[in-house]
Short mmCIF file of C-alpha atoms in Angstrom, two decimals:
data_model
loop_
_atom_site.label_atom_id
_atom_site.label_comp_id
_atom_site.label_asym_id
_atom_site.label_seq_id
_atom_site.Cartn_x
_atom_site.Cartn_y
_atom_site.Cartn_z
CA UNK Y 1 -0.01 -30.90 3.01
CA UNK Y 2 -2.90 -31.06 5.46
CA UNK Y 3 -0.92 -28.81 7.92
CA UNK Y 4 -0.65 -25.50 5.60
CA UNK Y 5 -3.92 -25.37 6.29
CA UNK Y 6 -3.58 -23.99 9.96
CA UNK Y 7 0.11 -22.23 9.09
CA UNK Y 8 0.01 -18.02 8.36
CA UNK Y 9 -1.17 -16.74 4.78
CA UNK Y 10 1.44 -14.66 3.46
CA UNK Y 11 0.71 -12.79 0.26
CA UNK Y 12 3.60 -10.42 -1.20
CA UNK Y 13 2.63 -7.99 -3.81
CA UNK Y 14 3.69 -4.88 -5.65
CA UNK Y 15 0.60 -2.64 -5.15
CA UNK Y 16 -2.11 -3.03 -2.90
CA UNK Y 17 -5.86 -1.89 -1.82
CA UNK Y 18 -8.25 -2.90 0.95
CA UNK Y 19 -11.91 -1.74 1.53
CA UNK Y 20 -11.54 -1.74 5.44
CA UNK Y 21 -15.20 -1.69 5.55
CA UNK Y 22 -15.74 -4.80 3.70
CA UNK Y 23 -12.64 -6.45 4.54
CA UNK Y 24 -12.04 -7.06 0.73
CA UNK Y 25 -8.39 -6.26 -0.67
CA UNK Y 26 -7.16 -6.37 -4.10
CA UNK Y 27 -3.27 -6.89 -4.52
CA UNK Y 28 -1.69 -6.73 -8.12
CA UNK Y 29 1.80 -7.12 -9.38
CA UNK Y 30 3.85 -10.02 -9.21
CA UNK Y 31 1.73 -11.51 -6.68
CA UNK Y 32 2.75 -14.57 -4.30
CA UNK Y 33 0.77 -16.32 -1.79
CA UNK Y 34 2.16 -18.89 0.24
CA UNK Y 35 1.02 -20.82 3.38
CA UNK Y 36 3.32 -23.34 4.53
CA UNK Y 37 4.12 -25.45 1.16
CA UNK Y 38 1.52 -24.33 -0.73
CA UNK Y 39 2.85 -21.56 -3.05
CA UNK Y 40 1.02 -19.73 -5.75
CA UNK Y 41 2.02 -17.35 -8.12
CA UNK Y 42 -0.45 -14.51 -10.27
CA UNK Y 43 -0.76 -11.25 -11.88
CA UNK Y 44 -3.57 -10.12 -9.36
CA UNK Y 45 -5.31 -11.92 -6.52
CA UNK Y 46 -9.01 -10.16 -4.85
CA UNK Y 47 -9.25 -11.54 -1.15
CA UNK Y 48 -11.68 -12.04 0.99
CA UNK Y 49 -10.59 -12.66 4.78
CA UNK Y 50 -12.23 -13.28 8.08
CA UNK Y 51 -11.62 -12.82 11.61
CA UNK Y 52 -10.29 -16.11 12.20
CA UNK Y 53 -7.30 -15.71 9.13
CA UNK Y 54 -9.51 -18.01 6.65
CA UNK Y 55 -9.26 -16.61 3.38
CA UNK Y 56 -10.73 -16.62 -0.06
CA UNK Y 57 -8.97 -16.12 -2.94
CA UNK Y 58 -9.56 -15.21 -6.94
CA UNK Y 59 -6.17 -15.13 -8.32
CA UNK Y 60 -5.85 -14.26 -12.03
CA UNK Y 61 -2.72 -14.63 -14.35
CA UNK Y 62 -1.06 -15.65 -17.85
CA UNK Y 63 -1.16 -18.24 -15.88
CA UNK Y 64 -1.74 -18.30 -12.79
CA UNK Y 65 0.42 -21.19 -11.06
CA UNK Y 66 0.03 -23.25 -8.03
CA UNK Y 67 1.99 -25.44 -6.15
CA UNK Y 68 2.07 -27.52 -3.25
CA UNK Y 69 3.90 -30.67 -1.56
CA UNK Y 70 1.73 -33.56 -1.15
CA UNK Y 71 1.28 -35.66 2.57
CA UNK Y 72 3.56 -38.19 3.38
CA UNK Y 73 4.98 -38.61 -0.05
CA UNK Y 74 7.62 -36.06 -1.37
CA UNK Y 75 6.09 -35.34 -4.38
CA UNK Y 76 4.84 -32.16 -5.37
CA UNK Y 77 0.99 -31.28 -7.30
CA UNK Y 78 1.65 -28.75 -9.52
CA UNK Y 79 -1.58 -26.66 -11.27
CA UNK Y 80 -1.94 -23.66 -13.38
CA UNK Y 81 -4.93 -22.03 -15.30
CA UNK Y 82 -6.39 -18.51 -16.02
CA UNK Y 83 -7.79 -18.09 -13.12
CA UNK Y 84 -7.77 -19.89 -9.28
CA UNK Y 85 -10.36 -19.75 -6.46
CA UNK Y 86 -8.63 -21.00 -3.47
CA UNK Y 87 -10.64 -21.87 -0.29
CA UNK Y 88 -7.77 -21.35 2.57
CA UNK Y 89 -10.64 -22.62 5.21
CA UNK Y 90 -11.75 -25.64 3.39
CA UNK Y 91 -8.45 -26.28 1.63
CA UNK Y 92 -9.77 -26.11 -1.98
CA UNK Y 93 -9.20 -25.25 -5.06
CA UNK Y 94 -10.99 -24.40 -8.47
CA UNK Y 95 -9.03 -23.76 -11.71
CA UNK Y 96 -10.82 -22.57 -14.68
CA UNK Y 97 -9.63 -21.60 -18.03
CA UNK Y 98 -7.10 -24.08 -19.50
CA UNK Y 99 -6.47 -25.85 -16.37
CA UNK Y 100 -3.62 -28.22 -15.83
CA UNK Y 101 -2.86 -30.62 -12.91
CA UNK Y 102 0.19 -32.34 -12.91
CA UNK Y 103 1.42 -35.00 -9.88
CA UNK Y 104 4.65 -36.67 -10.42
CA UNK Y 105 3.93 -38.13 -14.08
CA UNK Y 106 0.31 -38.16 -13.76
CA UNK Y 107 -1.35 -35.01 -15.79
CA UNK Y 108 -4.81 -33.92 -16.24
CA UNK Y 109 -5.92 -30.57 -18.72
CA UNK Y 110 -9.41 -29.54 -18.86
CA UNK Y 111 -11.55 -26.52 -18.64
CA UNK Y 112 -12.11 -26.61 -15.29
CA UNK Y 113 -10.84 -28.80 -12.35
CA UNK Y 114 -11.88 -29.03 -8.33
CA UNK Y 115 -8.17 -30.08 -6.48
CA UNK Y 116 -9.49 -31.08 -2.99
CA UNK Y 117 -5.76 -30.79 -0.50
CA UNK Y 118 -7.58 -32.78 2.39
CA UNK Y 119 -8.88 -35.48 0.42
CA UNK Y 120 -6.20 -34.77 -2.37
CA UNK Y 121 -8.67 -35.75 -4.92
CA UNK Y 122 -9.17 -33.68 -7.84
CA UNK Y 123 -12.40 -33.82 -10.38
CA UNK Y 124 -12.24 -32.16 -14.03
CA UNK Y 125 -15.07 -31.04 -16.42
CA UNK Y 126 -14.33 -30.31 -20.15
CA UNK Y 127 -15.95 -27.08 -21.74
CA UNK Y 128 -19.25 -27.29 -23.09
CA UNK Y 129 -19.87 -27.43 -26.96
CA UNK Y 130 -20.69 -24.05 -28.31
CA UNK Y 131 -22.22 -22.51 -31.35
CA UNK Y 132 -21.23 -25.33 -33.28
CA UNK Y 133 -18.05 -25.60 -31.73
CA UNK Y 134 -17.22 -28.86 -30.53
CA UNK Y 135 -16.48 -28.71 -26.48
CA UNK Y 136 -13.09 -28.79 -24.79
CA UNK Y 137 -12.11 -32.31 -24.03
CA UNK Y 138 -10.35 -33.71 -21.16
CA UNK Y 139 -6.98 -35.07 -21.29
CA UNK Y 140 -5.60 -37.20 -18.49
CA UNK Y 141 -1.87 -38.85 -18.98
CA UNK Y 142 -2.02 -41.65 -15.75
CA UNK Y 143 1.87 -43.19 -15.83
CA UNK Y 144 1.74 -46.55 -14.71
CA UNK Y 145 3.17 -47.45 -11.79
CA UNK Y 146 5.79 -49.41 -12.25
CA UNK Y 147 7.00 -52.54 -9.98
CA UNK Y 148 8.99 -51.55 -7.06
CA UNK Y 149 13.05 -52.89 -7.59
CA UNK Y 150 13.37 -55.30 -4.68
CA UNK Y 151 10.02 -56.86 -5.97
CA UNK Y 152 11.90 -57.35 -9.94
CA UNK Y 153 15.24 -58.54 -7.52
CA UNK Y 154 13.82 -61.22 -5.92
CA UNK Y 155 14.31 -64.84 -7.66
CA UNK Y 156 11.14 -65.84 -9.28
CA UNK Y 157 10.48 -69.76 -7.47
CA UNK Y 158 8.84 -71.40 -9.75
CA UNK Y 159 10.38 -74.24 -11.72
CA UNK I 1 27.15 71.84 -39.16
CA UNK I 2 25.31 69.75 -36.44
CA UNK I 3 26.01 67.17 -38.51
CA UNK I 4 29.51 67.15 -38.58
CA UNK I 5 29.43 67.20 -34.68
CA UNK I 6 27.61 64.47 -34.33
CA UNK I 7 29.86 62.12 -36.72
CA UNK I 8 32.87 63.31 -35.09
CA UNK I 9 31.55 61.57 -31.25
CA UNK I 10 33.60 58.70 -30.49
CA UNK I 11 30.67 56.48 -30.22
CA UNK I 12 32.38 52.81 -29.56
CA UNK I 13 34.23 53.82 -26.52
CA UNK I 14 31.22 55.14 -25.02
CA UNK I 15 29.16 52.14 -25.61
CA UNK I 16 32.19 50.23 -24.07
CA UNK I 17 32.06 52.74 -20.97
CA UNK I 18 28.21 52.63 -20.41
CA UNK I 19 28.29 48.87 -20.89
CA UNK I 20 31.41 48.42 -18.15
CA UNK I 21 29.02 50.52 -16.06
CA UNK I 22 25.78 49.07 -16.05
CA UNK I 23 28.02 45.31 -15.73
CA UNK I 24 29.29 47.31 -12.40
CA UNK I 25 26.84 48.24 -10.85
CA UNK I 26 24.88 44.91 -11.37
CA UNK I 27 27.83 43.14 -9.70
CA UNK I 28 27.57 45.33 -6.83
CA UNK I 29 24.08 44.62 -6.90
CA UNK I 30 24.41 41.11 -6.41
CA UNK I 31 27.40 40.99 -3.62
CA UNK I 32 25.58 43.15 -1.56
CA UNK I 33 24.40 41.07 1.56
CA UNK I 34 20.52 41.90 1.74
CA UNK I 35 19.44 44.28 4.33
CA UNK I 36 18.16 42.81 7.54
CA UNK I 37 14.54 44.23 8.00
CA UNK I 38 14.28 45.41 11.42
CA UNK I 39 10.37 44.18 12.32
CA UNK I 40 12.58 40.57 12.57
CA UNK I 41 9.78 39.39 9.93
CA UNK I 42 12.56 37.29 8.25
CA UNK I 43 13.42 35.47 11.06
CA UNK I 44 11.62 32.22 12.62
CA UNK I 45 10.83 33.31 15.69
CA UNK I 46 6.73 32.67 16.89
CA UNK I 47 4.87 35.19 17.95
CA UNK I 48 2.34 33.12 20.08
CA UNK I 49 2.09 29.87 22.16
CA UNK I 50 -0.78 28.10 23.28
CA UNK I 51 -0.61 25.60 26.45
CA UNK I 52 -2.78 22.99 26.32
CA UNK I 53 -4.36 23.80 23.30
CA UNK I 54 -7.96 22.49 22.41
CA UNK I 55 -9.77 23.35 19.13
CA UNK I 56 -13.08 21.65 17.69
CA UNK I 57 -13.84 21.53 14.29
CA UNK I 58 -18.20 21.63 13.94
CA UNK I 59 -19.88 20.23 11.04
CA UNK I 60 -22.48 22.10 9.49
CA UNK I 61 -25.03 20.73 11.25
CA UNK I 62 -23.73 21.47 14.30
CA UNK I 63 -21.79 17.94 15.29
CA UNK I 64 -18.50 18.20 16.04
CA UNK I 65 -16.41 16.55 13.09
CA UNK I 66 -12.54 16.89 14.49
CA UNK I 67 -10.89 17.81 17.33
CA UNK I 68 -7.37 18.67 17.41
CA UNK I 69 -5.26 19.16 20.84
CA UNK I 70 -1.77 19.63 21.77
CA UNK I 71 0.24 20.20 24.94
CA UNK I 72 1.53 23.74 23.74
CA UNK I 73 1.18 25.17 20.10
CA UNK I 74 3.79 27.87 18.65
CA UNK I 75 2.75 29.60 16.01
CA UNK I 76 5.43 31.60 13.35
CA UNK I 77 4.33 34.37 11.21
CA UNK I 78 6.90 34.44 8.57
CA UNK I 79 5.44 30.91 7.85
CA UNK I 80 1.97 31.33 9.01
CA UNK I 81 2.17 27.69 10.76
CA UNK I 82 1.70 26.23 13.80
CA UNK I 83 3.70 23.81 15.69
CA UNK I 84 2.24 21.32 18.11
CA UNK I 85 3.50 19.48 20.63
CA UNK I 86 2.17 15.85 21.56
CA UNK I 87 -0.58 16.45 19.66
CA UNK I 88 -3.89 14.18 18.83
CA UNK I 89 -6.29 14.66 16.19
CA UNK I 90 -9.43 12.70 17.09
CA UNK I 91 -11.67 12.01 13.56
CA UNK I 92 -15.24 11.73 14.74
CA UNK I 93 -17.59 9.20 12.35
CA UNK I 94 -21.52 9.02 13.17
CA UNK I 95 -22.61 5.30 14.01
CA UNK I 96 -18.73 3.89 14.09
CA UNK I 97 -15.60 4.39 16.54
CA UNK I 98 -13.54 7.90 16.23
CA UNK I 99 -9.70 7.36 14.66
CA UNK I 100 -7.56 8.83 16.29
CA UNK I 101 -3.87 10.19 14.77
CA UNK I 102 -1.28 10.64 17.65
CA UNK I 103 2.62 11.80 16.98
CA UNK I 104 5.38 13.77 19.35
CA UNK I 105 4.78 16.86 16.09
CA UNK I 106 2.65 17.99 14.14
CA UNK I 107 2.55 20.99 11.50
CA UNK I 108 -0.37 23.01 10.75
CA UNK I 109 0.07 24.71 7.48
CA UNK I 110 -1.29 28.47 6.92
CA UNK I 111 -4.63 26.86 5.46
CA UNK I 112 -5.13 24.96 8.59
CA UNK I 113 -6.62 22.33 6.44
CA UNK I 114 -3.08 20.49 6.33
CA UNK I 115 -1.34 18.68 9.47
CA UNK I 116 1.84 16.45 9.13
CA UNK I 117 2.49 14.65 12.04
CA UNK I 118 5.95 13.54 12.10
CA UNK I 119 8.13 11.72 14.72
CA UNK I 120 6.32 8.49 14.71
CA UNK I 121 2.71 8.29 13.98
CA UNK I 122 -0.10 6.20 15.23
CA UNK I 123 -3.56 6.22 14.35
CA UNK I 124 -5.84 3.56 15.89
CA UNK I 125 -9.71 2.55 15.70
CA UNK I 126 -11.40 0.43 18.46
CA UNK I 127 -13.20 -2.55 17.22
CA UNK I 128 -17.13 -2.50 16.19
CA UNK I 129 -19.53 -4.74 15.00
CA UNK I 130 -17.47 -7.70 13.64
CA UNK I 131 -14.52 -5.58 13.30
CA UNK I 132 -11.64 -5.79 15.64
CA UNK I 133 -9.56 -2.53 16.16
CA UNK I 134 -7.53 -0.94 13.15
CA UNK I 135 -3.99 0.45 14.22
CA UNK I 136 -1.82 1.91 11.49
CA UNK I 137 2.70 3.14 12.57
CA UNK I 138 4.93 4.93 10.41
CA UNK I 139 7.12 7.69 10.76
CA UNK I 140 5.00 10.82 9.60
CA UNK I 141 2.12 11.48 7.90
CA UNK I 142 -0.15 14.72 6.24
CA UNK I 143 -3.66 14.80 7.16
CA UNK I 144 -6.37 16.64 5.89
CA UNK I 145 -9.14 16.31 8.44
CA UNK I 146 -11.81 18.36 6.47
CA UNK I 147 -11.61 15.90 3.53
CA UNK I 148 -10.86 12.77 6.17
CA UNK I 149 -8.05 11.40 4.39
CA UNK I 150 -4.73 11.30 5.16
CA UNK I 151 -0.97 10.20 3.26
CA UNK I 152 2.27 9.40 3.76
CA UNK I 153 5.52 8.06 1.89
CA UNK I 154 7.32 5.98 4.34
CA UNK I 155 7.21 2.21 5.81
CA UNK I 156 3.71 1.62 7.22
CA UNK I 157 2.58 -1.18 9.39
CA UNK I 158 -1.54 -2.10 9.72
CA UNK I 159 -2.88 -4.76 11.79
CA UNK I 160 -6.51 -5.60 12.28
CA UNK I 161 -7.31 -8.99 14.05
CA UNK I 162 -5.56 -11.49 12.71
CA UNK I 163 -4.37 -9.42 9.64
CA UNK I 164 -0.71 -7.84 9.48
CA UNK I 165 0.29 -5.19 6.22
CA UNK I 166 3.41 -4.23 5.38
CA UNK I 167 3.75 -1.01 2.79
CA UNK I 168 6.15 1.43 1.42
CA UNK I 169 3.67 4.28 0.77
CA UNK I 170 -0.18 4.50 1.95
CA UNK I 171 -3.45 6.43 1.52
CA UNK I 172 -6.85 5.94 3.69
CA UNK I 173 -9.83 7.55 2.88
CA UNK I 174 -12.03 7.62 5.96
CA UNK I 175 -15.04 8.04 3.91
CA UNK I 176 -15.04 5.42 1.68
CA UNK I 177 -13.01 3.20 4.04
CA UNK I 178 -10.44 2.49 1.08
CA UNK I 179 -7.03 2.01 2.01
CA UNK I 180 -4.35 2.19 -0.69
CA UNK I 181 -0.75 0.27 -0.49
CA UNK I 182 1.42 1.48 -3.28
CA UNK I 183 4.71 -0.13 -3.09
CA UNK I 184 5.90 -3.54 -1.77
CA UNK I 185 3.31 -5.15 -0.40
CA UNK I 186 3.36 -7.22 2.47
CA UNK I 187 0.61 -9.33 4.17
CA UNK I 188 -0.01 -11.93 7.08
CA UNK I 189 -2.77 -13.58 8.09
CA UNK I 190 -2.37 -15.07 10.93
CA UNK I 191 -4.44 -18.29 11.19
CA UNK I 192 -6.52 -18.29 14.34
CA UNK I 193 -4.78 -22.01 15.43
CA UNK I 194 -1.45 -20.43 14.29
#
């Protein structure tokens, strides 16, 4: 939602270590993030934070999984991939490694994906071919929206 | 004929004897209360205090490094330490703000190279640069001001602008600037609109 965006950070961890010099931390263990409805789960997560609470993050994980409700709708995007560079400032993420995006029945999979939560657009690139390899595709699964009931009730008029 | 002497010595009962003696006089040993030396060594009494105690620590270029003060300082000889009262350790750092570690106690070990402060700690750095200030509360914590790091076990609480962590468990390395949370991490950060 666009309002996590301006709600506390809270990040719970097992172990933690900050360079107060740099204002860099590193927390590992079970690691949970969550600001507002935005909720993300990983094995290890390097921040970056500033003065005004903005925050960037590098979370890593088998996988690493993300959550969060969308605006006015209750429905929820749900992501995971190997690895997730969150923007807390700008709102945005970037998964890499065998990412997944799934919203209500829609689902996209590709190597990497860009999830914008202002716009709450999302782009996604398949892997480049390598050494012979063919590259990773992408896969998107788009359910189609089916007609709302009170428009199937309604008597059809003509003859 | 010595011989004959010598077989006819009843040799079990006295090993029996000399065995029930030496078990004697081990018990008697052992009950015995231990003498009370009279130079009242063994007892924890000081044998100097210090009122408004001051010491500076000077690098070996001549800066001072650490100061350490305390309302009154006892000092006990059977453990070779010192016990402060209200006492401040003030870390100095060329080109950045002194830390400063305040507690009701403190114990300086025989090495004098070891303080625990105890009895609710605080150690606080004013803001520089971009930085805003650095507080760290818990309940006690060992210093070592010659190696400018300090430890401690219990529930600590850091805030620094807009960032609040909760630990079980800490180390800070005033050097290096590294600051280690090793159980049960908890973190805030408070968004600036928030």
């Amino acid at each position: 939602e666009q309002a996590d965006r301006d709600k506390p950070i809270n990040i719970e961890a097992d172990q933690g270590m900050s360079d107060m010099a740099n204002s860099t931390s590193r927390y590992e263990g079970n690691v949970i993030i969550t600001q507002g409805t935005l909720r993300l789960r990983a094995d290890r997560i390097d921040v970056q934070s500033d003065k005004a609470g903005k925050m960037l993050a590098q979370a890593y994980g088998k996988p690493v999984t993300f959550r969060q409700k969308q605006d006015q709708v209750d429905e929820y995007i749900e992501a995971q991939a190997s690895r997730i560079d969150y923007d807390s400032g700008k709102n945005q993420l970037k998964l890499t490694g065998d990412a997944r995006v799934k919203r209500g029945g829609d689902e996209l999979r590709g190597a990497v994906i860009f999830y914008d939560a202002v716009s709450q657009q999302y782009s996604v690139q398949g892997s480049p071919a390598t050494g012979g390899k063919s590259g990773g595709r992408v896969h998107a699964v788009i359910q189609p929206k089916t007609a709302t009931t009170n428009d199937a009730a309604k008597p059809s008029t003509t003859p | 004929m010595r011989f004959t002497l010598f077989k006819h010595v009843p040799w079990f009962p006295l090993a029996v004897l000399l065995l029930l003696a030496g078990l004697s006089f081990w018990l008697r040993q052992i009950v015995q209360p231990t003498k009370l030396k009279l130079d009242g060594s063994d007892r924890h009494d000081p044998d100097y205090v210090i009122e408004k105690f001051v010491a500076t620590r000077m690098g070996a270029n001549g800066v001072p490094t650490h100061l350490l003060t305390a309302d009154k300082l006892v000092h006990y000889p059977d453990t070779d330490t010192s016990e402060l009262f209200s006492s401040h350790l003030i870390q100095y750092q060329p080109g950045l703000p002194d830390e400063h570690i305040v507690s009701k106690v403190a114990i300086r070990d025989k090495t004098g190279n070891k303080l625990y402060f105890d009895k609710g700690v605080t150690m606080s750095r004013a803001g520089y640069a971009k930085k805003p200030a650095l507080h760290i509360y818990t309940t006690n914590m060992t210093v070592w001001p010659e190696e400018k790091r300090m430890e401690t076990d219990a529930v600590v609480v850091l805030t620094e602008g807009t960032t609040k962590i909760t630990a079980q468990g800490l180390t800070y390395n005033q050097l290096t600037k590294q600051v280690v949370f090793k159980h049960k991490v908890r973190v805030v950060l408070l968004n600036r609109k928030s």
